[in-house]
JSON list of C-alpha atoms in Angstrom, two decimals:
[
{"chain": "A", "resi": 1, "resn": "UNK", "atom": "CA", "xyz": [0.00, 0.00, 0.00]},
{"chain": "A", "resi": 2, "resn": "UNK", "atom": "CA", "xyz": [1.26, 3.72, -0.52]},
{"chain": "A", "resi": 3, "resn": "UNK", "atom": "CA", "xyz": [2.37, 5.34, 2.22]},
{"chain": "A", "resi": 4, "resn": "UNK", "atom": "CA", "xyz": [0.41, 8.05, 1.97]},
{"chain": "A", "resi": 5, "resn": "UNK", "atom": "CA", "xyz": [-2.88, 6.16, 1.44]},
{"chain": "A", "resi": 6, "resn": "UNK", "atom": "CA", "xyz": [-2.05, 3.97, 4.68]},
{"chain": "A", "resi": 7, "resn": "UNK", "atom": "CA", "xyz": [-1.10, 7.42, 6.81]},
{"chain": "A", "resi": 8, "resn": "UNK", "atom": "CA", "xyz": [-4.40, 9.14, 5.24]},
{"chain": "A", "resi": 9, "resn": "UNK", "atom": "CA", "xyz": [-6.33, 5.95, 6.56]},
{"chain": "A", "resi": 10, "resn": "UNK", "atom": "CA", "xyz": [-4.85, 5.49, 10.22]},
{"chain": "A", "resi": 11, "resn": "UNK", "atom": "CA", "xyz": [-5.69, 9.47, 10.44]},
{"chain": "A", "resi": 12, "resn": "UNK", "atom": "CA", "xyz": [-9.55, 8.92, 9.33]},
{"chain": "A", "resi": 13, "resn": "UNK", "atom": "CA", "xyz": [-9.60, 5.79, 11.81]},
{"chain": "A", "resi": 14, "resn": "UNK", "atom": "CA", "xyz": [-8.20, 7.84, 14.79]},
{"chain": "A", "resi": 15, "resn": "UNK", "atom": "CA", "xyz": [-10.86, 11.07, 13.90]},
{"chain": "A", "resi": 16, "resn": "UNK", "atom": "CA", "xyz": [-13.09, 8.82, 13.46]},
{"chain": "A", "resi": 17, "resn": "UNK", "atom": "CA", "xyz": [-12.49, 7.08, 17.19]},
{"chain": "A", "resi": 18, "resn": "UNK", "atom": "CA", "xyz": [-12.45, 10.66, 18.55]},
{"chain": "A", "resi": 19, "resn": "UNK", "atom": "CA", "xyz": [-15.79, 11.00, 17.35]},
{"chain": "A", "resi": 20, "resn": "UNK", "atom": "CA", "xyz": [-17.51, 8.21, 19.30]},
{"chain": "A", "resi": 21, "resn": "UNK", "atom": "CA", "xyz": [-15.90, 9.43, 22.54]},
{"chain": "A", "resi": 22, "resn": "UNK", "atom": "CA", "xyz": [-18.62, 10.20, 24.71]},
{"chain": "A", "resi": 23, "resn": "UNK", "atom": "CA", "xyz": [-18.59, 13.07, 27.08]},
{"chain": "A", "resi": 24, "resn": "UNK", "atom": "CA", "xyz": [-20.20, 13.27, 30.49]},
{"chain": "A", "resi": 25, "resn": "UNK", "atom": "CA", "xyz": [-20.22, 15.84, 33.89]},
{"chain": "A", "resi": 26, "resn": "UNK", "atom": "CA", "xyz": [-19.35, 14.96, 36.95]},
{"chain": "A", "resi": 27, "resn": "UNK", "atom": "CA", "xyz": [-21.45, 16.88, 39.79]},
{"chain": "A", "resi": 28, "resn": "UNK", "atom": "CA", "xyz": [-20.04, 16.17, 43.54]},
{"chain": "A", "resi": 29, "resn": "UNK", "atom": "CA", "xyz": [-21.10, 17.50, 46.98]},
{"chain": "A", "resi": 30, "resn": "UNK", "atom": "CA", "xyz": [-18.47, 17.35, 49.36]},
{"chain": "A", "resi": 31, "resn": "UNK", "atom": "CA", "xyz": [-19.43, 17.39, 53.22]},
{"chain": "A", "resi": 32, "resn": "UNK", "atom": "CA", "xyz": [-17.49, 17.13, 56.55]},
{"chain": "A", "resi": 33, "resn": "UNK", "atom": "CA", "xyz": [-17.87, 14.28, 59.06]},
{"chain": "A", "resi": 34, "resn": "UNK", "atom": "CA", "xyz": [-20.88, 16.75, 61.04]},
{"chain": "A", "resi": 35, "resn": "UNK", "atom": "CA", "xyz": [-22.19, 16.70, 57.69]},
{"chain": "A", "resi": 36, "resn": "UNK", "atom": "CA", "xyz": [-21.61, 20.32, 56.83]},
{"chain": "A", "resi": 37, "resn": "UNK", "atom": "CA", "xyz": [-20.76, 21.46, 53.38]},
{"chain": "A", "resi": 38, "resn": "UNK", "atom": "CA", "xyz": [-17.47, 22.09, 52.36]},
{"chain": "A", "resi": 39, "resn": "UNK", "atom": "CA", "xyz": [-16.44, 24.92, 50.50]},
{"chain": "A", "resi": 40, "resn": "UNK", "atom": "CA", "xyz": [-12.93, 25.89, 48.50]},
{"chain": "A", "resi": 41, "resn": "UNK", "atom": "CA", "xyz": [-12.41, 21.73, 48.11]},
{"chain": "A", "resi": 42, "resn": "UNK", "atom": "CA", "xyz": [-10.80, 20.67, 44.81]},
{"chain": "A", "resi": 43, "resn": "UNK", "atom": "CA", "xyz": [-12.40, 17.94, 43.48]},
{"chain": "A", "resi": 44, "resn": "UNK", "atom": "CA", "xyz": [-10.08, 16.23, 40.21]},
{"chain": "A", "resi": 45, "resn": "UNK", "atom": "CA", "xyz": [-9.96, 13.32, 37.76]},
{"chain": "A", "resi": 46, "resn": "UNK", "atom": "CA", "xyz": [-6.63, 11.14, 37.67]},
{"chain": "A", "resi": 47, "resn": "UNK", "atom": "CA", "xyz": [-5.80, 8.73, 35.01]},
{"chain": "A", "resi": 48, "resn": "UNK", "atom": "CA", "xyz": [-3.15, 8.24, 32.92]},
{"chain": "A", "resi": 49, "resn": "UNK", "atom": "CA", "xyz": [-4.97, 9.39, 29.37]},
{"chain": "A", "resi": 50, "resn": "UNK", "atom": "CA", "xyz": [-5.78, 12.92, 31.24]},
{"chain": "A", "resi": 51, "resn": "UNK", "atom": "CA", "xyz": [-2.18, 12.94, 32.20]},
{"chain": "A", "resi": 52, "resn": "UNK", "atom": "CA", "xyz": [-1.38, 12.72, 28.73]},
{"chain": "A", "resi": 53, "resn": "UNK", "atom": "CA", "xyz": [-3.88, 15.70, 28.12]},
{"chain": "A", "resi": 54, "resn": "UNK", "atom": "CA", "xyz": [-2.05, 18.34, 30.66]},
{"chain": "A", "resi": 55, "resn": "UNK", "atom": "CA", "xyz": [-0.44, 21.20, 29.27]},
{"chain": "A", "resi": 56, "resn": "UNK", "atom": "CA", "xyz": [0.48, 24.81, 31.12]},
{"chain": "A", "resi": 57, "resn": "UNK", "atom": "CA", "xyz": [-2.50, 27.17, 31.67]},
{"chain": "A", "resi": 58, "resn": "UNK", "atom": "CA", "xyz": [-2.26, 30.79, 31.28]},
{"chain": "A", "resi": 59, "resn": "UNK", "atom": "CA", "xyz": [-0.55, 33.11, 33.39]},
{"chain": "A", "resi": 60, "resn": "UNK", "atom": "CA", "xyz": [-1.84, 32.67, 36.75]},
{"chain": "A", "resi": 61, "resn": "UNK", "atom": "CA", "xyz": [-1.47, 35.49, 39.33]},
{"chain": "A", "resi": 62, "resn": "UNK", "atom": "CA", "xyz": [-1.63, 35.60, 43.41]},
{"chain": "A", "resi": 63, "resn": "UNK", "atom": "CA", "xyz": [-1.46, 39.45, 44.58]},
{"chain": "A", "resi": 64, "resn": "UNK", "atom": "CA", "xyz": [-0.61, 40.98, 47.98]},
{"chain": "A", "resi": 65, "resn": "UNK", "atom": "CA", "xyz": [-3.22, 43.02, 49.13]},
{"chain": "A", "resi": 66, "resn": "UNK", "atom": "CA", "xyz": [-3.60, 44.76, 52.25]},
{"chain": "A", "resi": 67, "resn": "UNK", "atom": "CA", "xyz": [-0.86, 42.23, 53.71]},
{"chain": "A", "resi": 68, "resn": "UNK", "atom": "CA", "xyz": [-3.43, 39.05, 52.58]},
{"chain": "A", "resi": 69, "resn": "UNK", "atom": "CA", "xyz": [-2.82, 36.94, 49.62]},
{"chain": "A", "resi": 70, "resn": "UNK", "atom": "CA", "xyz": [-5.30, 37.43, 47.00]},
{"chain": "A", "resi": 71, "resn": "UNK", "atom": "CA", "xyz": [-6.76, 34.51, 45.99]},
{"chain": "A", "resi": 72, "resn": "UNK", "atom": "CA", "xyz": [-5.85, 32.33, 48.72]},
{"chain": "A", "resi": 73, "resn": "UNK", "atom": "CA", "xyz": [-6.44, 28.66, 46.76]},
{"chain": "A", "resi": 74, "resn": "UNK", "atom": "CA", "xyz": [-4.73, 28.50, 43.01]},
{"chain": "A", "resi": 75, "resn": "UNK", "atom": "CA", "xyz": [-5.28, 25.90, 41.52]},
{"chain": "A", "resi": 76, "resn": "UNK", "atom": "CA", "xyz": [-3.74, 25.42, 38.52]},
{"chain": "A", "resi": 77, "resn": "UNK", "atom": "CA", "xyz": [-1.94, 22.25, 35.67]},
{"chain": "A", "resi": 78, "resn": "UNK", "atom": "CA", "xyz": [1.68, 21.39, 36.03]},
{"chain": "A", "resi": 79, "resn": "UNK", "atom": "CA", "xyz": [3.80, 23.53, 34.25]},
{"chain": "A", "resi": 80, "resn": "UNK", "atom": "CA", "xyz": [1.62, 26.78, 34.86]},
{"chain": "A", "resi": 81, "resn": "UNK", "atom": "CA", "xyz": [3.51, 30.37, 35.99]},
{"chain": "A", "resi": 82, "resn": "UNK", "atom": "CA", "xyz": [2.45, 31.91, 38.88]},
{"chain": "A", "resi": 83, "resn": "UNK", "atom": "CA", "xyz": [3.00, 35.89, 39.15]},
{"chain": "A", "resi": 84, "resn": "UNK", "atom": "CA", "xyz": [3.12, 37.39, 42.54]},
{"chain": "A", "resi": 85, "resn": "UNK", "atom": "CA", "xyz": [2.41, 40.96, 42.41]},
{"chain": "A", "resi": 86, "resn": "UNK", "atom": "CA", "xyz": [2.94, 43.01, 45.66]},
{"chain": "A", "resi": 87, "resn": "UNK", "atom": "CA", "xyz": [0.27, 45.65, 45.49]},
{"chain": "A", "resi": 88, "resn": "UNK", "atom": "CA", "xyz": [1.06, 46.83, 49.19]},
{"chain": "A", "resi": 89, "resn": "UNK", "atom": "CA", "xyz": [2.94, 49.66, 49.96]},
{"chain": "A", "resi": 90, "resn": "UNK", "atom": "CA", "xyz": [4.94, 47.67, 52.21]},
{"chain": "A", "resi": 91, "resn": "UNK", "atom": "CA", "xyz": [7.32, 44.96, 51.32]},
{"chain": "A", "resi": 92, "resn": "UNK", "atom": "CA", "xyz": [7.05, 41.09, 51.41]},
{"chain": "A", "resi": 93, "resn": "UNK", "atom": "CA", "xyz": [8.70, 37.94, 50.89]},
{"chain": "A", "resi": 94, "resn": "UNK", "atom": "CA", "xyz": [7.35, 35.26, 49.14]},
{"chain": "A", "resi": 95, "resn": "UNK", "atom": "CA", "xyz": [8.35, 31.99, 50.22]},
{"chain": "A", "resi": 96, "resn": "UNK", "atom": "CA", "xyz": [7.44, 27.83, 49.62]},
{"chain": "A", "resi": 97, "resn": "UNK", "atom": "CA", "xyz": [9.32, 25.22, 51.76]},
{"chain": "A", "resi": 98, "resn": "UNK", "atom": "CA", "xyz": [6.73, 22.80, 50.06]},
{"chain": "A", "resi": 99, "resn": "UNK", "atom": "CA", "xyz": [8.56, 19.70, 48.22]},
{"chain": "A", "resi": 100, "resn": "UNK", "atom": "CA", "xyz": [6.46, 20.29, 45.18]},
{"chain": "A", "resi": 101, "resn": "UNK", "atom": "CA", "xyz": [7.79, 23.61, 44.73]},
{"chain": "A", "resi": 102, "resn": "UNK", "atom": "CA", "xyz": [10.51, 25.60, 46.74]},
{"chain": "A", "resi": 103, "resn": "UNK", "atom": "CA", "xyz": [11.50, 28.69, 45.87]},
{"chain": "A", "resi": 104, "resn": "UNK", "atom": "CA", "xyz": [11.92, 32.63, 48.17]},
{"chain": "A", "resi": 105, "resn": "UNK", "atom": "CA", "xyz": [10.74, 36.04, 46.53]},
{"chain": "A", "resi": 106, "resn": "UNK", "atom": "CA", "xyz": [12.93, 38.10, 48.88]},
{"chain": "A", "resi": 107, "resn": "UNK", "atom": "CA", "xyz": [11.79, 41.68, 49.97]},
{"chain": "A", "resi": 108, "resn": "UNK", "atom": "CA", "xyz": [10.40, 43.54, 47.32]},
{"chain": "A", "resi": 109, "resn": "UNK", "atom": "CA", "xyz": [7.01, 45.47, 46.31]},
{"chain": "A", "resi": 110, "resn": "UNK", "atom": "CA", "xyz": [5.55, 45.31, 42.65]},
{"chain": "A", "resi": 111, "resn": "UNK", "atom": "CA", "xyz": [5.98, 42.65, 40.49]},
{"chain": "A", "resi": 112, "resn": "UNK", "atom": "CA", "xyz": [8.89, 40.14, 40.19]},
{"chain": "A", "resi": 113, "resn": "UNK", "atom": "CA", "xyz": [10.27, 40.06, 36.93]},
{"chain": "A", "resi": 114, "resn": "UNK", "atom": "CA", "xyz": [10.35, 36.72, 36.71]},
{"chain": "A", "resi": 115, "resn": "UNK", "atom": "CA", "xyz": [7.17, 34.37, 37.48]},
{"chain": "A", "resi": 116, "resn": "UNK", "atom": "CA", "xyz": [7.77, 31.02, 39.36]},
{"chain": "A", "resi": 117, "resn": "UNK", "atom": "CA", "xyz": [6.70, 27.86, 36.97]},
{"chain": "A", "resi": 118, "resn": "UNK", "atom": "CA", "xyz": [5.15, 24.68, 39.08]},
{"chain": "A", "resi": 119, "resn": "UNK", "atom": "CA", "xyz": [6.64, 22.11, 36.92]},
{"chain": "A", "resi": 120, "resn": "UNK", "atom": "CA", "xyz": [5.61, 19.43, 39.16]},
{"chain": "A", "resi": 121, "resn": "UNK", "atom": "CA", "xyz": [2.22, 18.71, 40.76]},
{"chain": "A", "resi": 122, "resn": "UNK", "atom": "CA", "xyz": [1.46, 18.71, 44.36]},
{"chain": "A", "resi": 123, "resn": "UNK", "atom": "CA", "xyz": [0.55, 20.96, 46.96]},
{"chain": "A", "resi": 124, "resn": "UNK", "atom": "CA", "xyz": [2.35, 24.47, 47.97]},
{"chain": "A", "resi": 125, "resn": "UNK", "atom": "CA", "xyz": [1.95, 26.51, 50.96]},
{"chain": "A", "resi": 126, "resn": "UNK", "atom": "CA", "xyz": [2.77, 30.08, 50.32]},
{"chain": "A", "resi": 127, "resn": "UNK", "atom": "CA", "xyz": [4.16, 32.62, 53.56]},
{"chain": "A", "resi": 128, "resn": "UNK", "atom": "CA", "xyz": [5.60, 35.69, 54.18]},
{"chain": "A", "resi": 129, "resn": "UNK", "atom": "CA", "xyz": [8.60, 35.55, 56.04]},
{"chain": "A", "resi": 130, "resn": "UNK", "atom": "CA", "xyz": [7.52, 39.51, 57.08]},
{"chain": "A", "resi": 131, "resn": "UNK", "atom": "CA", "xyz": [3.75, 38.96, 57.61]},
{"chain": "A", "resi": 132, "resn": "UNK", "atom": "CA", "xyz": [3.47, 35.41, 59.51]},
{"chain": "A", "resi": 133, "resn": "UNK", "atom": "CA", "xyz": [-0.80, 35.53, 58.87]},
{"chain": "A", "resi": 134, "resn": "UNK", "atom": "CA", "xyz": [-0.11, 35.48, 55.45]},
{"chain": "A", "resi": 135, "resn": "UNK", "atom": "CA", "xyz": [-0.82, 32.27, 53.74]},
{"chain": "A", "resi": 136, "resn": "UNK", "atom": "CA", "xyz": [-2.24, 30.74, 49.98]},
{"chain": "A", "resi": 137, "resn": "UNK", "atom": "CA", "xyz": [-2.16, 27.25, 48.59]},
{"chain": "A", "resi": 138, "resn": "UNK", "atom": "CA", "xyz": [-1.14, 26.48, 45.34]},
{"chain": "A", "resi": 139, "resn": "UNK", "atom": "CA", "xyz": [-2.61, 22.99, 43.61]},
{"chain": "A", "resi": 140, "resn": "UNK", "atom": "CA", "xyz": [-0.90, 21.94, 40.85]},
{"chain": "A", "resi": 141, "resn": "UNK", "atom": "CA", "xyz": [-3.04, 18.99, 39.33]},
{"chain": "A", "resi": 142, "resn": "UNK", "atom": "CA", "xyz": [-1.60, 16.30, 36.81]},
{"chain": "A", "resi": 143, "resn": "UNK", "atom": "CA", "xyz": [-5.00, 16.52, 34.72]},
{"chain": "A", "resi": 144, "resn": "UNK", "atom": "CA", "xyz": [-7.35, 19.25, 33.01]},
{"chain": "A", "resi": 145, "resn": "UNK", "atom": "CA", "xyz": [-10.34, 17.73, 34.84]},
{"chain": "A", "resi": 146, "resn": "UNK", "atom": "CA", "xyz": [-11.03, 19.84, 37.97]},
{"chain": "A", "resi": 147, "resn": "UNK", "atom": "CA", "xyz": [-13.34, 22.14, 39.71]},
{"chain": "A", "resi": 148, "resn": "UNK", "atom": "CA", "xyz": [-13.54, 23.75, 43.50]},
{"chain": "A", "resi": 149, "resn": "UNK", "atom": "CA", "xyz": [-16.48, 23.33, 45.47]},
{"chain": "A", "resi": 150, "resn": "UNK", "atom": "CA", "xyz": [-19.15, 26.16, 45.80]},
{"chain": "A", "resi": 151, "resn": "UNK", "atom": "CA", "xyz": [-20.62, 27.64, 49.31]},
{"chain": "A", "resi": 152, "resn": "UNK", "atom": "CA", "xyz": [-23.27, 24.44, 49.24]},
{"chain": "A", "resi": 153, "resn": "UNK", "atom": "CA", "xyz": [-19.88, 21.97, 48.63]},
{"chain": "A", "resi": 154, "resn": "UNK", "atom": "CA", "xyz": [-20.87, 21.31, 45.21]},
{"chain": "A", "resi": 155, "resn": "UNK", "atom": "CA", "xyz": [-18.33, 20.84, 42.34]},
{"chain": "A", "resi": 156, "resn": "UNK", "atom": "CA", "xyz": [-19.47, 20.27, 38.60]},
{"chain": "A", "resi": 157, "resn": "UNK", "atom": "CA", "xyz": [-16.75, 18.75, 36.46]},
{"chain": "A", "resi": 158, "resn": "UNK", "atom": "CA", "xyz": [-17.93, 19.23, 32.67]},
{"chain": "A", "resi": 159, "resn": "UNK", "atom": "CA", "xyz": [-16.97, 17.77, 29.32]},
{"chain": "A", "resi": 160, "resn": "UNK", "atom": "CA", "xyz": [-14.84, 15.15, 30.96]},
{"chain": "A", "resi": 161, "resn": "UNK", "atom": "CA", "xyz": [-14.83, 11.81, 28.34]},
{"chain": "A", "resi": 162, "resn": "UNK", "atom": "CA", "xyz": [-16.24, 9.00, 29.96]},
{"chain": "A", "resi": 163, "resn": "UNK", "atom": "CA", "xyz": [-13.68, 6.42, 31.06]},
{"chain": "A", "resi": 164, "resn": "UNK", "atom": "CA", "xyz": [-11.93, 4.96, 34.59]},
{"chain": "A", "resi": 165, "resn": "UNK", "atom": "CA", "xyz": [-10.46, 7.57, 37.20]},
{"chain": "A", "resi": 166, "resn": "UNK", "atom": "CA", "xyz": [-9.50, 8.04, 40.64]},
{"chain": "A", "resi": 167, "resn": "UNK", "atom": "CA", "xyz": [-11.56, 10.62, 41.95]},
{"chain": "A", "resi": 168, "resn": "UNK", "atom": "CA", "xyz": [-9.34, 12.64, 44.37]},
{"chain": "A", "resi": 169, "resn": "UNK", "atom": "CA", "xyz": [-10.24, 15.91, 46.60]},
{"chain": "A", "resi": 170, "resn": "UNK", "atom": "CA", "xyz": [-8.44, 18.03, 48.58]},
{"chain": "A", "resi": 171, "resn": "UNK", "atom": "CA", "xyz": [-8.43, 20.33, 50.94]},
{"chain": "A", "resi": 172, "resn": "UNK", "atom": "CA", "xyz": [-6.61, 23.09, 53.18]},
{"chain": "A", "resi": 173, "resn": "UNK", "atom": "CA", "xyz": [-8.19, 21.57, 56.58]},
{"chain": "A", "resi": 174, "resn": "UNK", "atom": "CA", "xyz": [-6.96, 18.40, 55.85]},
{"chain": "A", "resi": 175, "resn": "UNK", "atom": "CA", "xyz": [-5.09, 16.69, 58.72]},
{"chain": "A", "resi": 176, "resn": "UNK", "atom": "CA", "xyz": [-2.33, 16.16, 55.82]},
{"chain": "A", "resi": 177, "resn": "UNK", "atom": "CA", "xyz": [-1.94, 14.75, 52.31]},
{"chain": "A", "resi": 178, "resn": "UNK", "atom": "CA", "xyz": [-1.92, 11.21, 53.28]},
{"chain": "A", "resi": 179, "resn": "UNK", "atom": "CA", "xyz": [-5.69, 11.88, 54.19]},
{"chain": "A", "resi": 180, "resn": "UNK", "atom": "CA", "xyz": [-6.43, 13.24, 50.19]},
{"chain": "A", "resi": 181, "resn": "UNK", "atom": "CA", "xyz": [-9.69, 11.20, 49.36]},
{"chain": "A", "resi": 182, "resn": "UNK", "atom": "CA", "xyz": [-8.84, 8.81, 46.69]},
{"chain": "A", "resi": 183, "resn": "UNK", "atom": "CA", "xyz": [-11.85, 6.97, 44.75]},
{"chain": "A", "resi": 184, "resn": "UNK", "atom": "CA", "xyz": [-11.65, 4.63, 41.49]},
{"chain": "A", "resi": 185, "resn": "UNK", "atom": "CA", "xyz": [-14.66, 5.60, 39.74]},
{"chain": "A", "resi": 186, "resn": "UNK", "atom": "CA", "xyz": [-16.55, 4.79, 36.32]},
{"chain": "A", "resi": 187, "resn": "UNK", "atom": "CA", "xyz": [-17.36, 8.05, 34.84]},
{"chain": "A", "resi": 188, "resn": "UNK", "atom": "CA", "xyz": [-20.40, 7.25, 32.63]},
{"chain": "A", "resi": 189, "resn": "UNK", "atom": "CA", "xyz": [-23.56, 9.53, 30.80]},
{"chain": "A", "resi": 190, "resn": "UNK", "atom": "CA", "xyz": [-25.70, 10.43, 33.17]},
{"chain": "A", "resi": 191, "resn": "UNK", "atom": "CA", "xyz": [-24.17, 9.55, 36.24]},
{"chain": "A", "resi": 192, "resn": "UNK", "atom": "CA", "xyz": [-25.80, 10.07, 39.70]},
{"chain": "A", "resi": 193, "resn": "UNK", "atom": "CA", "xyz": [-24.16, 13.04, 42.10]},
{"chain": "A", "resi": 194, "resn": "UNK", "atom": "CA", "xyz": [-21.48, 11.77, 44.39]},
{"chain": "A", "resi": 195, "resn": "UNK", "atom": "CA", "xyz": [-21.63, 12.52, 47.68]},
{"chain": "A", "resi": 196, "resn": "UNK", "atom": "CA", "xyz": [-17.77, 12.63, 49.50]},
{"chain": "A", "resi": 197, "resn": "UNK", "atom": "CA", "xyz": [-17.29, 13.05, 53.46]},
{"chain": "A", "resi": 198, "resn": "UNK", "atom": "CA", "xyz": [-13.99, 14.12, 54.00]},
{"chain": "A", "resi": 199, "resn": "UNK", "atom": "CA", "xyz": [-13.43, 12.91, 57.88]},
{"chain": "A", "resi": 200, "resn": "UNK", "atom": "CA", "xyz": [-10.23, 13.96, 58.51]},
{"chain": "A", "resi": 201, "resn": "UNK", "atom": "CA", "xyz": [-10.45, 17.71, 58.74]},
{"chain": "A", "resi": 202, "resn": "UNK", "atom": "CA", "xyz": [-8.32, 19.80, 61.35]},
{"chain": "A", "resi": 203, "resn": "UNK", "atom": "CA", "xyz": [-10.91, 20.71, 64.20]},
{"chain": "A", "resi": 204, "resn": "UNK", "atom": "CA", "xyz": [-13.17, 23.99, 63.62]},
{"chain": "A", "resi": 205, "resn": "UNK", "atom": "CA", "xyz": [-12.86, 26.52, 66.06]}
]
């Protein structure tokens, strides 16, 4: 067979796969063990084709405000930049210790010339080594399939093709990352809400 005939025909087969991929949502309601909605959780889809999927999003960007860090949950896919703007009048210094990302912005106001890239994924707590209230998280997620939950604890994951994952979700309050929910699920059309009790949050006060 020619070449090109046989490359023209493997390319129709594969568009032609693409087109029977079915698409579904995934809607979740996260709760804590008193049964009380969780808000700011990131619910995501693992799996090694959505690995395959990830590429750096745009320019993401966490600002100092009136000594706060503005927004205080990024969540962003490996490989993103991350900006940190000072828009205080005072100065501050960015810092992660995290193993997913360590890195120090030392003393400065404005904006860095240089933005930090989060090539691997993980979890990074952001300080201030001036301003010790000041905290952020940073998720960096090995898939495009995410969402954060609402004020009622409800996620909605849309467009995500319909295949085997490990639902995972995360939070700030959790006791640590060992305690990360971790399901294998089915995602399929017109699949029923999942409800997720995460029972190892740090203690409300």
């Amino acid at each position: 067979m020619n070449p090109k005939r046989k490359l023209y025909l493997v390319t129709a087969f594969l568009l032609l796969q693409s087109a029977f991929v079915q698409a579904a949502s995934l809607n979740v309601t996260v709760k804590d063990a008193q049964g009380r909605v969780v808000n700011d959780a990131v619910v995501f889809l693992e799996s090694t084709a959505a690995a395959a999927l990830v590429k750096p999003g745009p320019l993401a960007q966490i600002k100092q405000r009136d000594k706060i860090f503005t927004p205080e949950l990024t969540v962003i896919t490996k490989g993103t930049a991350v900006s940190f703007p000072n828009e205080d009048t005072v100065r501050h210094h960015v810092y992660s210790f995290s193993p997913v990302k360590q890195f120090e912005i030392k003393l400065y106001v404005g904006t860095p010339a240089e933005p930090v890239v989060f090539e691997q994924s993980g979890v990074a707590v952001l300080g201030c080594n001036i301003h010790d209230h000041m905290i952020a998280w940073i998720v960096s997620l090995d898939t495009p399939y995410y969402a954060i939950t609402d004020e009622n604890g409800r996620a909605t994951l849309k467009d995500v093709p319909t295949a085997e994952y490990q639902l995972r979700i995360w939070h700030k309050d959790l006791i640590d990352e060992t305690h990360i929910v971790k399901l294998p699920l089915t995602l399929t059309e017109n699949m029923a809400e999942q409800q997720i009790t995460l029972m190892q949050l740090a203690p409300m006060f």
